[in-house]
CSV table of C-alpha atoms and ligand atoms in Angstrom, one decimal:
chain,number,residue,atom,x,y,z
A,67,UNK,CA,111.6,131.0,106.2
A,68,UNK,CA,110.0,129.9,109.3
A,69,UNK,CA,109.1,126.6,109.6
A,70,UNK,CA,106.7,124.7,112.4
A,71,UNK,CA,106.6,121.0,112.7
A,72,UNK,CA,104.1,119.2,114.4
A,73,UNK,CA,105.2,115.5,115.6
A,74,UNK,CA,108.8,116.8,116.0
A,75,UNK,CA,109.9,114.3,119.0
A,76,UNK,CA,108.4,111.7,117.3
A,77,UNK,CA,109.9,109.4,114.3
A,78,UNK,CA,109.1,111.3,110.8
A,79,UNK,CA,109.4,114.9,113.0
A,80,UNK,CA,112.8,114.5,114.1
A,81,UNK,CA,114.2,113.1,110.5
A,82,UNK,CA,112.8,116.0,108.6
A,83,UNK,CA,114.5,118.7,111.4
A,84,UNK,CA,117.6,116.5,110.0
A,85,UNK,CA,116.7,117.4,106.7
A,86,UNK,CA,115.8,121.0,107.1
A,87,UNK,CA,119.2,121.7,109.2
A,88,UNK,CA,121.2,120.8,106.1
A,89,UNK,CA,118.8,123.7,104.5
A,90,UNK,CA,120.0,127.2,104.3
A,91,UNK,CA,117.5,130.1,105.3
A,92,UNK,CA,115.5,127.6,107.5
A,93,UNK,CA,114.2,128.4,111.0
A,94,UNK,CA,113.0,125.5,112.6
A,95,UNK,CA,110.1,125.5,115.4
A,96,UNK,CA,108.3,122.8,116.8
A,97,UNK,CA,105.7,122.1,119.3
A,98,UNK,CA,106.2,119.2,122.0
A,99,UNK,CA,103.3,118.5,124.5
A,100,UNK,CA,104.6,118.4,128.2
A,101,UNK,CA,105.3,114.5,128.7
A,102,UNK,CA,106.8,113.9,125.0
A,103,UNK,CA,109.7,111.8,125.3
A,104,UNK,CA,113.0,113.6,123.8
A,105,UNK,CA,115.3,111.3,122.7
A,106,UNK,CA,114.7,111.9,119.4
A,107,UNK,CA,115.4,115.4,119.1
A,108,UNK,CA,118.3,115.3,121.7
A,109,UNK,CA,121.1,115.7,118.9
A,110,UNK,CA,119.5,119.0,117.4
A,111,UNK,CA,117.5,120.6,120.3
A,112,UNK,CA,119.7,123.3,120.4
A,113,UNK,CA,119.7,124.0,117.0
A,114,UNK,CA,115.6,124.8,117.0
A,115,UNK,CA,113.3,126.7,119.0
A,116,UNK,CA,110.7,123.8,120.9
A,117,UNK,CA,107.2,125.4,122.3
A,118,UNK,CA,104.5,123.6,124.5
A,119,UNK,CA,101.7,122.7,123.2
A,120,UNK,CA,98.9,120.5,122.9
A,121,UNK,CA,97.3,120.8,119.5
A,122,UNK,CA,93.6,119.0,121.1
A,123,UNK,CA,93.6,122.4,122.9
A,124,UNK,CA,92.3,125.2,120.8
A,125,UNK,CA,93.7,128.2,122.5
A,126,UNK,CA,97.0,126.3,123.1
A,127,UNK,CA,97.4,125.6,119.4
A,128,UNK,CA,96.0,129.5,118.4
A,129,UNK,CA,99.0,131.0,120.8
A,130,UNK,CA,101.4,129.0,119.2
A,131,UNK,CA,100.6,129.9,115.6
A,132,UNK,CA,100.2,133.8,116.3
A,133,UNK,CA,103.5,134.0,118.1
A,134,UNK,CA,105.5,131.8,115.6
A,135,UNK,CA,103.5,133.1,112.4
A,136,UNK,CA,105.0,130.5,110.3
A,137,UNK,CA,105.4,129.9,106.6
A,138,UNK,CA,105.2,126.6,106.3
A,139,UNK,CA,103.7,123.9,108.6
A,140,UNK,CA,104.8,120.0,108.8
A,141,UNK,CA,101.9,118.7,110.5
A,142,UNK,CA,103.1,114.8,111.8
A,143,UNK,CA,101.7,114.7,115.0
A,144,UNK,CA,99.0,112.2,115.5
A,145,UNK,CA,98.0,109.2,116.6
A,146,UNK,CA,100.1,106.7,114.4
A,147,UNK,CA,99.7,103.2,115.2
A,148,UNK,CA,96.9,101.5,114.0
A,149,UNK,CA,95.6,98.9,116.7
A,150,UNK,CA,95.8,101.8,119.3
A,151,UNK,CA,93.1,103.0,117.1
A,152,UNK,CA,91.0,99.8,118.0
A,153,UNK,CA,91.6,100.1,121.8
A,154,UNK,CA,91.8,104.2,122.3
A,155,UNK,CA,89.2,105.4,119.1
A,156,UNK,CA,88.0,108.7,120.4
A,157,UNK,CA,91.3,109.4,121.4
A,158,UNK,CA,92.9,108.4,117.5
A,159,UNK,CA,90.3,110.5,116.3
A,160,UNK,CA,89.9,113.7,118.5
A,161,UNK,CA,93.8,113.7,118.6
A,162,UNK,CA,93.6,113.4,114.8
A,163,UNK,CA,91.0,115.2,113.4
A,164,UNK,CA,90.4,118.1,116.0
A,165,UNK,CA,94.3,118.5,116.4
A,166,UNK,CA,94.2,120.0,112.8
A,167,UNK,CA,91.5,121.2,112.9
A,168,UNK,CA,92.8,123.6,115.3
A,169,UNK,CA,96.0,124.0,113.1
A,170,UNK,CA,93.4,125.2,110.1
A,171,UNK,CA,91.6,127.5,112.5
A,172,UNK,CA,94.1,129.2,113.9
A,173,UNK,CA,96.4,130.1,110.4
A,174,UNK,CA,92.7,130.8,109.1
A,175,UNK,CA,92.4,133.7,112.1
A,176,UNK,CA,96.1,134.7,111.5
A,177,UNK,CA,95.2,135.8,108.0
A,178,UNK,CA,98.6,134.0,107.5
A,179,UNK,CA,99.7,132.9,103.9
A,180,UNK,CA,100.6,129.3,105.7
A,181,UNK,CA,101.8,126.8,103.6
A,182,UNK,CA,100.5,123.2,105.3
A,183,UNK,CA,101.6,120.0,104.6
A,184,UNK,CA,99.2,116.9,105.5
A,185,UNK,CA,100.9,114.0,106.6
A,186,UNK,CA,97.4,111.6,105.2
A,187,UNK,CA,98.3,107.8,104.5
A,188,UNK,CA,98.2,105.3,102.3
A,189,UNK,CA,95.8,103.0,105.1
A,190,UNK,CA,93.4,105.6,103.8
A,191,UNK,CA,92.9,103.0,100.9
A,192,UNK,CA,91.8,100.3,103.2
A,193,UNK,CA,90.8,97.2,101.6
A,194,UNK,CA,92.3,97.4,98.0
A,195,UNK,CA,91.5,94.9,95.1
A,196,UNK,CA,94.2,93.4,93.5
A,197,UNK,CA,93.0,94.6,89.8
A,198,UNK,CA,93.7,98.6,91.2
A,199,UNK,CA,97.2,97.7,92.0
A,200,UNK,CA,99.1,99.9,91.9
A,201,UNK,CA,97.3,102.1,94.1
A,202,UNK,CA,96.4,105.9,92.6
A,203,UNK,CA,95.3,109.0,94.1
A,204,UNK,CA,91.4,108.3,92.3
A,205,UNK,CA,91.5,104.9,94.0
A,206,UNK,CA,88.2,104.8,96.3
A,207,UNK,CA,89.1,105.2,99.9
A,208,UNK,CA,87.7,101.6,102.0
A,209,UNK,CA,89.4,102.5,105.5
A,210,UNK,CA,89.4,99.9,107.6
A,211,UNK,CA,90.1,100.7,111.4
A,212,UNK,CA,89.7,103.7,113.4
A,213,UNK,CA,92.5,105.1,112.4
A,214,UNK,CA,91.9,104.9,108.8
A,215,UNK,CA,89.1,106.7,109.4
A,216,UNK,CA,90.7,109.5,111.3
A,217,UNK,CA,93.0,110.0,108.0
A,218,UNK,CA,90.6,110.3,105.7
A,219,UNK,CA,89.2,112.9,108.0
A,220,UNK,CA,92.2,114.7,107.6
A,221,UNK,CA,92.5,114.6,104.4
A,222,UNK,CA,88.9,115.5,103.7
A,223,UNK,CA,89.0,118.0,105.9
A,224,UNK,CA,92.1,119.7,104.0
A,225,UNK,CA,90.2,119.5,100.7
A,226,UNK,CA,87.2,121.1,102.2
A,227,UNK,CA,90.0,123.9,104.1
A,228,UNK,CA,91.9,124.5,100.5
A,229,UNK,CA,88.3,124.9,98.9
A,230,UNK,CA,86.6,126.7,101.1
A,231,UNK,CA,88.7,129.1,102.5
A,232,UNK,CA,91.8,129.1,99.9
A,233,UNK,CA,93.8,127.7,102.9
A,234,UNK,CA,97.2,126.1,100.9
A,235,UNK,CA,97.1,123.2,102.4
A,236,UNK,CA,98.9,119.9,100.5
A,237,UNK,CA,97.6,116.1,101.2
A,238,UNK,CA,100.9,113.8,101.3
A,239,UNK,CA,99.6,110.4,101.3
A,240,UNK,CA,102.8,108.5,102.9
A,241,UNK,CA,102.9,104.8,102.8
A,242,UNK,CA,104.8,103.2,104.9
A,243,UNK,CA,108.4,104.6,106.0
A,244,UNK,CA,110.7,102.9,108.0
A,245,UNK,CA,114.6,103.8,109.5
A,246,UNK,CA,116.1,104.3,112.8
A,247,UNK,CA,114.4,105.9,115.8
A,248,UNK,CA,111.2,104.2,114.4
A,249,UNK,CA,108.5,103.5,117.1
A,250,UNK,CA,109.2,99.9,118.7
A,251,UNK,CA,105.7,99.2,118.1
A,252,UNK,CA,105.9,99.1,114.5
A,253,UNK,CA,106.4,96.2,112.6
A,254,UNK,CA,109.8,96.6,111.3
A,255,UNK,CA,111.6,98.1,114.3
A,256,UNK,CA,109.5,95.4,116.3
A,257,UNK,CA,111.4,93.2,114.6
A,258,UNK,CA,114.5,94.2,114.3
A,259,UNK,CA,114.6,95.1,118.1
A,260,UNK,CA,113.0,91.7,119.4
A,261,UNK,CA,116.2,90.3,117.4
A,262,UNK,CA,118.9,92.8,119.2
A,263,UNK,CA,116.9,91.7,122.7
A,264,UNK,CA,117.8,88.1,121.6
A,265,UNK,CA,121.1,88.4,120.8
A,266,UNK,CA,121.8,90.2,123.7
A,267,UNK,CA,120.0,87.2,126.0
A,268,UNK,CA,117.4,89.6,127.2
A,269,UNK,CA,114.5,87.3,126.2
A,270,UNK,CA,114.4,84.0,124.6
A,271,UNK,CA,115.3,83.2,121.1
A,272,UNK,CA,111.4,83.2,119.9
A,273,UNK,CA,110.2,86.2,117.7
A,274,UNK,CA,106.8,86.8,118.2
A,275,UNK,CA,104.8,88.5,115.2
A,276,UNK,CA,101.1,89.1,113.4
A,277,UNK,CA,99.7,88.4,110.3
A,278,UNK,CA,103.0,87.8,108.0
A,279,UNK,CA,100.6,87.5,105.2
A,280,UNK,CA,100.2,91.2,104.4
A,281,UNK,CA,102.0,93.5,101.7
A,282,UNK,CA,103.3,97.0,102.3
A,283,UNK,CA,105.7,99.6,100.3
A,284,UNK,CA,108.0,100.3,102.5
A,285,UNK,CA,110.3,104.0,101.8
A,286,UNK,CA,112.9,104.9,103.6
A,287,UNK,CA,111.4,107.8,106.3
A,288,UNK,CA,114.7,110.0,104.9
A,289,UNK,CA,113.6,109.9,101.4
A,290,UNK,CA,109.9,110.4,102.4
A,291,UNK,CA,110.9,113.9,104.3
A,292,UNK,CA,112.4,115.5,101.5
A,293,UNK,CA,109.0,114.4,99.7
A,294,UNK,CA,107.1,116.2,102.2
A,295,UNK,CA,109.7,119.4,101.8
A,296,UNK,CA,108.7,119.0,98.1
A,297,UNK,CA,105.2,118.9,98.7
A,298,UNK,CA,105.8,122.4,100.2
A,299,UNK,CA,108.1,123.3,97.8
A,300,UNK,CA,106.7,122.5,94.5
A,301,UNK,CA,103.0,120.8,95.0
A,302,UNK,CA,99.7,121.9,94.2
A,303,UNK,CA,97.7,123.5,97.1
A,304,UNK,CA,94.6,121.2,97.2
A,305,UNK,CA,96.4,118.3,96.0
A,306,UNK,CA,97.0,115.0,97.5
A,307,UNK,CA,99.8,112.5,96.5
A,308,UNK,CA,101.0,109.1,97.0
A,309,UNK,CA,104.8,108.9,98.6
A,310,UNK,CA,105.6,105.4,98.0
A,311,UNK,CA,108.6,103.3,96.4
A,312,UNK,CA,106.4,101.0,93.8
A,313,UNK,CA,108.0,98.0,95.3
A,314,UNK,CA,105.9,96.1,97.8
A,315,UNK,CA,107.2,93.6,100.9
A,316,UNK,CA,105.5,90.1,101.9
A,317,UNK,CA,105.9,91.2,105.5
A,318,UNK,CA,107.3,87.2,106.2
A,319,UNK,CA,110.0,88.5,103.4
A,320,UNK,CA,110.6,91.6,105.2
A,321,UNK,CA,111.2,89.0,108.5
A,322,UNK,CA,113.1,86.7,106.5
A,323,UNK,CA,115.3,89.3,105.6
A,324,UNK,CA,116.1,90.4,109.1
A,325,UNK,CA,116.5,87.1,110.3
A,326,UNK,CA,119.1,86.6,107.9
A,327,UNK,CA,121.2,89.5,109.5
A,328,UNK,CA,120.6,87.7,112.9
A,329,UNK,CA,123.8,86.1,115.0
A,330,UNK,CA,121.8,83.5,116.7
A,331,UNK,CA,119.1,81.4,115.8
A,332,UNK,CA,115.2,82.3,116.2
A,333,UNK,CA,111.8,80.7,116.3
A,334,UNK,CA,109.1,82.0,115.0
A,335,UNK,CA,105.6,82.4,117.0
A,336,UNK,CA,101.9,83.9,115.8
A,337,UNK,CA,101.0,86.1,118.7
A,338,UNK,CA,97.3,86.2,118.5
A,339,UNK,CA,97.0,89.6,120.5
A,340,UNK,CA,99.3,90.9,117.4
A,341,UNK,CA,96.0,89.9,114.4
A,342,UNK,CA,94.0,92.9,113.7
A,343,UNK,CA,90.2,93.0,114.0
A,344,UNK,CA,91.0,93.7,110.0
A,345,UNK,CA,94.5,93.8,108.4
A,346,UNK,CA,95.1,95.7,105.4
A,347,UNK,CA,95.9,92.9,103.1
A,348,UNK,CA,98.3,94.8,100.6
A,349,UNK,CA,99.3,99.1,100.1
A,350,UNK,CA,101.3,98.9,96.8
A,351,UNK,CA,101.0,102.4,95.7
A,352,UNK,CA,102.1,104.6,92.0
A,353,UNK,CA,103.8,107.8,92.9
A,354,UNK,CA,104.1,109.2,89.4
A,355,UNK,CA,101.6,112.0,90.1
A,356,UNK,CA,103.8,113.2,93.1
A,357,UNK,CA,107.2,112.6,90.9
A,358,UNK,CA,105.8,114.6,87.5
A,359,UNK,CA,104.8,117.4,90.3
A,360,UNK,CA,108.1,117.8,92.2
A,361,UNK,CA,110.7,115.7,90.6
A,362,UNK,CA,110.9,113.6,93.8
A,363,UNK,CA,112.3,109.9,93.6
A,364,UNK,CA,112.9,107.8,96.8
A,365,UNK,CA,116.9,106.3,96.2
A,366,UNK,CA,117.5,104.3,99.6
A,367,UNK,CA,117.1,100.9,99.1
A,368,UNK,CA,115.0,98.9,101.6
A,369,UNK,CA,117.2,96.5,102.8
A,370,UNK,CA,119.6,99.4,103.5
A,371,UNK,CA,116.8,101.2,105.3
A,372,UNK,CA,116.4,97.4,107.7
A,373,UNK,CA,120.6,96.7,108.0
A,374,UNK,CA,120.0,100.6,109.7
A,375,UNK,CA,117.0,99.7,112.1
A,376,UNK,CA,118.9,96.0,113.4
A,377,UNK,CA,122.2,98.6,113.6
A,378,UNK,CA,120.0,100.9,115.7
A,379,UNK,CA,118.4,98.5,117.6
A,380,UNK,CA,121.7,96.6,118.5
A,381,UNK,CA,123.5,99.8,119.5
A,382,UNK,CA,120.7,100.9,121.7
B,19,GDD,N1,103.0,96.3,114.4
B,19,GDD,C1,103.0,95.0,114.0
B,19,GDD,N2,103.6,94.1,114.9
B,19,GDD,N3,102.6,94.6,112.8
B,19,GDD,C2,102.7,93.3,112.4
B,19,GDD,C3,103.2,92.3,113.2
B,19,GDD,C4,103.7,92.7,114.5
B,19,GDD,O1,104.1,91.9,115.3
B,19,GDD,N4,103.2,91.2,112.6
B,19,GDD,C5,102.6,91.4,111.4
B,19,GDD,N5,102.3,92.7,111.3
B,19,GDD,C6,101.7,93.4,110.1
B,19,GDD,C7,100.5,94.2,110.4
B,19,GDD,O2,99.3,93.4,110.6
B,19,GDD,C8,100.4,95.0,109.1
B,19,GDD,O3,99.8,94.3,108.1
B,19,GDD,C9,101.9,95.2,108.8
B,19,GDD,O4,102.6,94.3,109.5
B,19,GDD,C10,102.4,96.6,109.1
B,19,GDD,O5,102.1,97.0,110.4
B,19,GDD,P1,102.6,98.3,111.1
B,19,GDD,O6,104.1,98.4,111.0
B,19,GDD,O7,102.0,98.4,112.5
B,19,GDD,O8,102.1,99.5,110.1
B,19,GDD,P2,100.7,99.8,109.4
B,19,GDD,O9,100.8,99.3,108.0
B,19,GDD,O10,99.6,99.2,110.2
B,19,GDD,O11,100.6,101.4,109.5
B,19,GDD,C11,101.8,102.2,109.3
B,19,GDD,O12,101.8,102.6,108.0
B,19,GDD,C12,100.7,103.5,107.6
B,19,GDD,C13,100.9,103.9,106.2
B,19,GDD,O13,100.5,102.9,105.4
B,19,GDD,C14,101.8,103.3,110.3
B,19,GDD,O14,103.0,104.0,110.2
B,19,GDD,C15,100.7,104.3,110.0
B,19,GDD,O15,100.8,105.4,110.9
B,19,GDD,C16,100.8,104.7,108.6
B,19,GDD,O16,99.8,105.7,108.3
């Protein structure tokens, strides 16, 4: 089976290459555009075939799919942090939307029988009321940045792609994953490395942070990869589905937590540049649609998945 990822240097990419080298039958390919930093994908590059390409280009993204001719498509790249989205919108959005929208032209040219997963997310929710908790697949979609928008455009746009043209395209609907080689930017991993910078006496022993008000369900990214091999595997073209754990993090608990792991003692400062325009006040998501479907069922714990990111970040 051949199998392009899109994304694959990046954090979600490189853990389901991971996944899919412990598969048997698997050939791996995935696209990289030309100033993509590698570290990521260091430890298996030989083990996959890695291809050029920038999916905002049409023609780069149509050469790609004709000479692979894949089975089955991963489609992670994008433009993943959210208050990039404030500062860079066109960019969250042409990278996001156009990108597939290139992938769905091209397999749609190919005549291919392409299987494509979606990686949509939970943000698409927005602004959620506490009396829809936990959140379902019917619950309306209030985005509330840029790149909110952008994923419901994906996902829309993978409806309209399945229903229009048959295209078998499935909507994962990730909340947030966390685990080593996660983006420094994001909150956990910001975290946990601004604590391995202190201990090591690289800045002072102040943590800066955001709004440590807000609520997220937080998976382990390893768990969430086999959920998006599943998808593939055993989902419902035209679907979408929630990949959560049920279990939702005060993020001053998810601190707390890490402090607790730290050697040295910390202060805690609000960075103002860290508060969002609008912060998504609480993702608490149901996954039983996505579990009855494939059997899936996330089994890292979460404070496994942070003792992992403070390891990575020390070691690094
Ligand atoms: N990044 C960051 N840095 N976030 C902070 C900080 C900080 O210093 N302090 C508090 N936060 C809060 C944010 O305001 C937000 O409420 C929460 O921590 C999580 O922030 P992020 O880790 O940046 O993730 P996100 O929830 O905005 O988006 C992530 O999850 C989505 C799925 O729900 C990203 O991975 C998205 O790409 C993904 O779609």
């Amino acid at each position: 089976m051949k199998v392009l990822v899109t994304g694959v240097t990046g954090f979600a990419g490189s853990h389901l290459v991971d996944y899919m080298l412990t598969l048997k039958n698997v050939e791996i390919h995935g696209i990289l555009r030309w100033r993509s930093r590698t570290e990521n994908i260091e430890h298996f590059r030989d083990k996959i075939s890695l291809t050029e390409c920038d999916l905002r280009d049409a023609s780069s993204t149509r050469d790609v799919i004709e000479a692979v001719r894949p089975d089955r498509i991963f489609h992670l790249a994008a433009q993943s942090f959210v208050p990039t989205s404030w500062t860079a919108p066109t960019e969250s959005l042409v990278t996001n939307i156009i990108g597939q929208l290139n992938i769905f032209e091209a397999v749609k040219k190919t005549n291919l029988k392409t299987r494509i997963q979606l990686a949509c997310s939970s943000e698409e929710y927005g602004l959620v009321h506490e009396n829809e908790l936990p959140i379902r697949e019917t619950n309306p979609l209030r985005p509330l940045s840029p790149y909110a928008v952008s994923k419901v455009g994906q996902d829309m746009l993978g409806y309209q792609y399945f229903k229009s043209f048959g295209l078998h395209v499935v909507r994962t609907r990730g909340f947030n994953h966390e685990g080593p080689r996660r983006g420094p930017v994001f909150v956990c991993s910001d975290f946990a490395k601004q604590i391995a910078d202190i201990e090591k006496g690289r800045r002072e022993p102040v943590l800066h942070v955001g709004n440590l008000d807000a609520r997220r369900d937080f998976t382990d990214v390893r768990d969430i990869v086999k959920g998006y091999w599943l998808a593939l595997e055993k989902g419902e073209p035209g679907e979408e589905y929630n990949l959560c754990s049920g279990r939702a993090w005060v993020i001053k608990d998810m601190l707390d937590y890490l402090l607790k792991m730290s050697k040295v003692k910390i202060k805690v400062e609000t960075d103002p540049s860290r508060l969002r325009p609008s912060d998504v006040p609480v993702l608490l998501g149901d996954a039983s649609k996505f579990r009855k479907a494939t059997g899936w069922e996330p089994v890292i714990p979460f404070e496994q998945t942070l003792q992992d990111m403070l390891a990575y970040w020390r070691e690094r």
